[in-house]
XYZ file of C-alpha atoms in Angstrom:
336
model
C -28.125 -10.954 6.806
C -28.470 -7.981 4.127
C -29.007 -8.527 0.667
C -26.574 -6.364 -1.480
C -29.411 -5.994 -4.293
C -31.791 -4.212 -1.786
C -29.080 -2.257 0.157
C -28.636 1.454 -0.371
C -24.690 0.865 0.118
C -24.706 -0.828 -3.483
C -26.799 1.177 -4.914
C -24.285 2.689 -7.663
C -22.837 -0.602 -7.949
C -26.353 -1.958 -9.154
C -26.770 1.071 -11.514
C -23.381 0.754 -13.335
C -24.143 -2.909 -13.342
C -27.226 -2.160 -15.523
C -25.741 -0.016 -17.692
C -25.494 3.468 -16.240
C -22.756 5.766 -17.072
C -19.975 6.003 -14.727
C -19.274 9.519 -15.419
C -23.044 10.541 -14.214
C -21.690 9.873 -10.631
C -18.451 11.941 -10.628
C -18.236 14.652 -8.118
C -21.332 13.355 -5.997
C -22.135 11.663 -3.031
C -21.124 8.322 -4.176
C -17.832 9.313 -5.656
C -15.482 8.689 -3.071
C -13.058 11.089 -4.375
C -15.282 13.843 -4.296
C -16.581 12.844 -0.359
C -12.964 12.521 0.976
C -11.921 15.492 -0.303
C -14.610 17.242 1.415
C -13.205 16.556 4.797
C -10.976 18.955 6.540
C -8.145 17.939 8.666
C -8.870 20.850 11.328
C -12.337 19.473 11.659
C -11.470 15.758 12.140
C -12.940 13.913 15.062
C -15.285 11.276 16.501
C -18.057 13.927 15.625
C -17.148 14.050 12.304
C -18.127 10.156 11.534
C -21.728 10.833 11.413
C -21.475 13.707 8.984
C -20.419 11.524 6.177
C -22.553 9.401 4.035
C -20.488 5.848 4.649
C -24.052 4.450 3.370
C -22.892 5.526 -0.114
C -20.407 3.014 -0.160
C -19.926 -0.936 0.111
C -19.576 -1.876 3.702
C -19.719 1.555 4.935
C -21.216 0.903 8.121
C -18.349 -1.856 9.040
C -15.479 1.049 7.926
C -17.129 3.760 9.961
C -17.498 1.514 13.266
C -14.049 0.666 13.155
C -12.975 4.688 12.821
C -15.208 5.136 15.728
C -13.390 2.211 17.616
C -10.001 3.443 16.834
C -11.179 6.923 18.301
C -12.467 5.547 21.565
C -8.868 5.023 22.822
C -9.367 1.988 24.331
C -8.381 -1.837 24.231
C -11.653 -2.666 22.298
C -10.103 -1.352 19.046
C -7.125 -3.190 18.774
C -9.009 -5.141 15.530
C -10.439 -2.146 13.898
C -7.437 -1.333 11.592
C -7.295 -4.993 10.659
C -10.897 -4.803 9.379
C -10.230 -1.940 7.448
C -7.089 -3.940 5.834
C -9.639 -7.113 5.459
C -11.887 -4.999 3.381
C -9.055 -4.150 0.943
C -7.666 -7.507 0.810
C -11.239 -8.757 -0.325
C -10.935 -5.756 -2.911
C -13.660 -3.529 -1.448
C -11.724 -0.476 -0.802
C -14.169 2.306 -1.081
C -15.047 2.858 2.668
C -11.714 2.234 3.709
C -10.659 4.784 1.517
C -13.012 7.299 3.374
C -11.645 6.291 6.884
C -8.108 7.838 5.655
C -8.252 11.187 6.804
C -9.384 9.951 10.145
C -6.209 7.399 10.339
C -3.936 10.211 9.162
C -5.281 12.216 12.428
C -4.579 9.147 14.628
C -1.324 8.115 13.215
C 0.118 11.407 13.773
C -0.865 11.711 17.417
C 1.794 11.073 19.336
C 0.252 10.658 22.595
C -2.780 8.296 20.486
C -2.759 4.692 21.992
C -4.038 3.386 18.580
C -1.499 5.304 16.363
C 0.328 2.507 15.355
C -2.663 0.436 14.715
C -4.088 3.387 12.523
C -1.122 3.780 10.585
C -0.907 0.263 9.408
C -4.273 0.490 8.122
C -3.562 3.775 6.212
C -1.898 2.463 3.216
C -4.152 -0.751 2.027
C -6.687 1.533 0.275
C -4.300 3.351 -1.595
C -2.954 0.087 -3.277
C -4.792 -1.462 -5.807
C -4.719 -5.328 -6.093
C -1.458 -6.118 -4.323
C -1.856 -9.118 -2.112
C 0.063 -11.855 -3.517
C 1.330 -9.801 -6.164
C 5.264 -10.509 -6.583
C 6.131 -10.497 -10.054
C 8.387 -8.051 -12.084
C 5.770 -6.403 -14.387
C 3.332 -5.918 -11.520
C 5.126 -5.344 -8.168
C 4.787 -1.606 -7.021
C 2.473 -0.648 -9.971
C 0.163 1.885 -9.454
C -1.575 0.951 -12.657
C -2.703 -2.193 -14.250
C -3.896 -3.499 -17.032
C -4.937 -1.658 -20.297
C -7.631 1.685 -20.005
C -11.214 0.229 -19.573
C -13.687 2.979 -20.828
C -14.284 5.390 -17.667
C -13.051 2.900 -15.362
C -9.036 4.033 -16.100
C -6.456 1.332 -15.367
C -8.375 -0.332 -12.352
C -11.341 -1.764 -13.422
C -13.744 -2.615 -10.809
C -13.602 -3.912 -7.123
C -15.387 -7.221 -6.371
C -18.945 -5.180 -5.315
C -18.904 -3.405 -9.071
C -17.510 0.052 -7.521
C -14.529 1.454 -9.971
C -11.601 0.449 -7.976
C -9.492 3.404 -9.266
C -12.171 6.127 -7.581
C -11.004 4.233 -3.989
C -7.492 4.261 -4.872
C -7.488 7.860 -5.784
C -9.203 9.005 -3.100
C -7.049 7.339 -0.771
C -3.675 8.669 -2.119
C -5.111 12.177 -2.617
C -5.666 12.387 1.369
C -2.222 10.997 1.838
C -0.608 13.149 -0.806
C -2.179 16.197 1.312
C -1.043 14.884 4.524
C 2.424 14.322 3.620
C 4.005 17.261 5.701
C 2.167 15.880 8.761
C 3.168 12.330 7.908
C 6.513 12.887 7.108
C 7.824 13.311 10.858
C 7.126 9.704 11.211
C 9.914 8.779 9.468
C 11.827 9.959 12.310
C 10.046 8.018 14.969
C 11.805 6.418 18.107
C 9.970 2.830 17.015
C 11.245 1.373 13.958
C 7.878 -0.036 12.950
C 6.338 3.273 12.943
C 9.122 4.291 10.760
C 8.787 1.324 8.411
C 4.985 1.616 8.048
C 5.269 5.281 7.686
C 7.707 4.551 4.359
C 5.049 2.208 3.297
C 2.316 4.803 3.483
C 4.180 7.396 2.054
C 5.238 5.491 -1.121
C 1.752 5.824 -2.221
C 2.000 9.510 -2.406
C 2.258 11.663 -5.318
C 5.973 12.717 -5.519
C 6.549 14.088 -9.228
C 9.136 16.773 -7.659
C 10.995 14.078 -5.897
C 10.451 15.763 -2.607
C 9.279 12.279 -0.869
C 12.071 10.522 -2.803
C 14.862 13.191 -1.525
C 13.353 12.963 2.225
C 13.783 9.035 1.847
C 17.380 9.178 0.830
C 18.343 11.872 3.562
C 16.485 9.655 6.258
C 18.758 6.418 4.544
C 21.984 8.295 5.687
C 20.850 8.511 8.948
C 18.537 5.082 9.422
C 20.642 2.821 11.663
C 17.867 -0.267 11.698
C 18.489 -2.691 8.672
C 14.960 -3.176 7.864
C 13.972 0.358 8.366
C 16.450 1.108 5.984
C 15.160 -1.629 3.407
C 11.826 -0.364 3.834
C 13.142 2.982 2.705
C 14.709 1.307 -0.521
C 11.535 -0.518 -1.255
C 9.543 2.990 -0.688
C 11.708 4.808 -3.465
C 11.414 1.904 -5.653
C 7.762 2.055 -5.390
C 7.702 5.977 -5.903
C 10.066 5.688 -8.798
C 7.910 3.112 -10.434
C 5.267 6.093 -10.442
C 7.578 8.885 -11.427
C 10.714 7.354 -13.183
C 13.737 8.964 -12.761
C 16.983 7.035 -13.546
C 19.277 8.513 -10.802
C 16.994 6.818 -8.241
C 16.929 3.464 -10.095
C 20.698 3.797 -10.429
C 20.881 4.320 -6.814
C 19.222 1.022 -5.919
C 20.738 -0.460 -8.645
C 24.408 0.162 -6.740
C 22.686 -0.811 -3.242
C 22.467 -4.439 -4.267
C 25.807 -4.318 -5.250
C 27.123 -2.439 -2.638
C 28.570 -5.485 -0.168
C 29.289 -2.881 2.818
C 25.435 -2.808 2.993
C 23.187 -4.931 5.371
C 21.911 -7.995 3.539
C 18.642 -6.626 4.193
C 19.017 -3.608 1.829
C 20.829 -5.540 -0.783
C 17.834 -7.906 -1.046
C 15.179 -5.264 -0.875
C 17.423 -3.340 -3.595
C 17.278 -6.412 -5.848
C 13.704 -6.613 -5.747
C 13.211 -2.922 -6.258
C 15.375 -2.833 -9.285
C 14.088 -5.948 -11.016
C 10.496 -4.234 -10.802
C 11.998 -0.867 -11.946
C 13.566 -2.450 -15.201
C 12.998 -5.206 -17.708
C 16.713 -5.825 -18.442
C 17.920 -9.598 -17.857
C 18.940 -10.535 -14.530
C 22.614 -10.477 -14.380
C 24.735 -13.191 -12.868
C 25.682 -11.055 -10.238
C 22.302 -10.471 -8.859
C 21.439 -14.112 -8.847
C 24.299 -14.771 -6.782
C 23.727 -12.227 -4.542
C 19.833 -13.474 -4.267
C 21.230 -16.793 -3.792
C 23.646 -16.120 -0.964
C 21.448 -13.994 1.306
C 17.967 -14.807 0.895
C 17.740 -17.524 3.529
C 14.475 -18.693 4.839
C 15.101 -17.172 8.099
C 16.075 -13.853 6.554
C 12.795 -14.280 4.497
C 10.814 -14.719 7.120
C 12.235 -11.696 9.399
C 11.951 -9.547 6.513
C 8.252 -10.160 6.339
C 7.846 -7.353 9.023
C 8.244 -5.104 5.625
C 4.741 -4.912 4.511
C 5.264 -4.891 0.471
C 7.069 -8.575 1.325
C 4.016 -9.292 3.750
C 1.559 -8.614 0.930
C 3.429 -10.310 -1.725
C 3.705 -13.720 0.306
C 1.276 -16.592 -0.283
C 1.379 -19.022 2.177
C 5.283 -18.493 1.989
C 7.633 -15.630 3.252
C 7.107 -12.856 0.591
C 10.759 -12.356 -0.186
C 10.976 -15.932 -1.109
C 7.878 -15.494 -3.680
C 9.311 -12.562 -5.333
C 12.405 -14.379 -5.962
C 10.614 -17.117 -7.377
C 8.420 -14.919 -9.358
C 10.945 -12.560 -10.449
C 13.959 -14.784 -11.561
C 12.311 -18.174 -12.015
C 9.134 -17.162 -13.539
C 8.388 -20.820 -15.319
C 8.444 -22.393 -11.901
C 5.032 -23.391 -10.927
C 3.211 -22.099 -8.125
C 3.942 -24.441 -4.881
C 1.022 -26.351 -3.979
C -0.758 -25.047 -0.504
C -3.213 -27.023 1.254
C -4.470 -24.590 3.818
C -6.654 -27.889 5.375
C -3.392 -29.877 5.207
């Protein structure tokens, strides 16, 4: 087993731990933002993998092999995207961020057998710590905590690598690929439409281009879960780029009895995350009436809610943390 203290992939992390200035690494071969920015969509392919310094980033070799498996187009790649998501769940995103341009290329290839797997793995490195996050002040948040020196608002990953650099690299790649990813919102497969919404929600959208695309697609969408995904995607981008009309639209949705229950519940969660206003009685009544155990489990197909859950359906965890924050965490013994 490799010792991280001698593994060259952790060289930068060790140097930072010893007091090196983070700024001295900016723009260099250990800056995941700079390395990812060198990847050109027109040259992406299996051969490009070995031209990149995967070894400069923690768990880089694992991430490279996962991408290589996805490129093989055979059945052995089924768990490759899951490995990349697992790295992010373990708070180690740098190498997964380097995989993002390759995943975009696969996800946007309509003939690739692993496009769904690639799309599912795309968004994880573009979010900071979000597994288990379900409270109003943190759900959908693209920044968390006070600024800490040059580490921006994200601090460091479990490896010691600056988390903000990993997230920024992944988001920049997704933002640049927005024109290629947008058509996935119109896929014939609802699962692809949901995952596309989840991925695009991490892109920069100061001009509301994406939110306009979500709104247009919402009027065309007939699948309630895919509609709910568009609502949550709009809420996430609106939290990063506040816009009163978008917040008002989401507020109207949870009140609209003509909307599917899944949409109203997604809108209730989205509105609570976008405001600090006290939850009105009408919202409590809506959630109490619609958030059944069965529906909550079904809504775990929405990646936001699946990530929020910790041993319980994500919707119910969000409801408890947002509307009843005084309640203790339920006891969850994985060995019981």
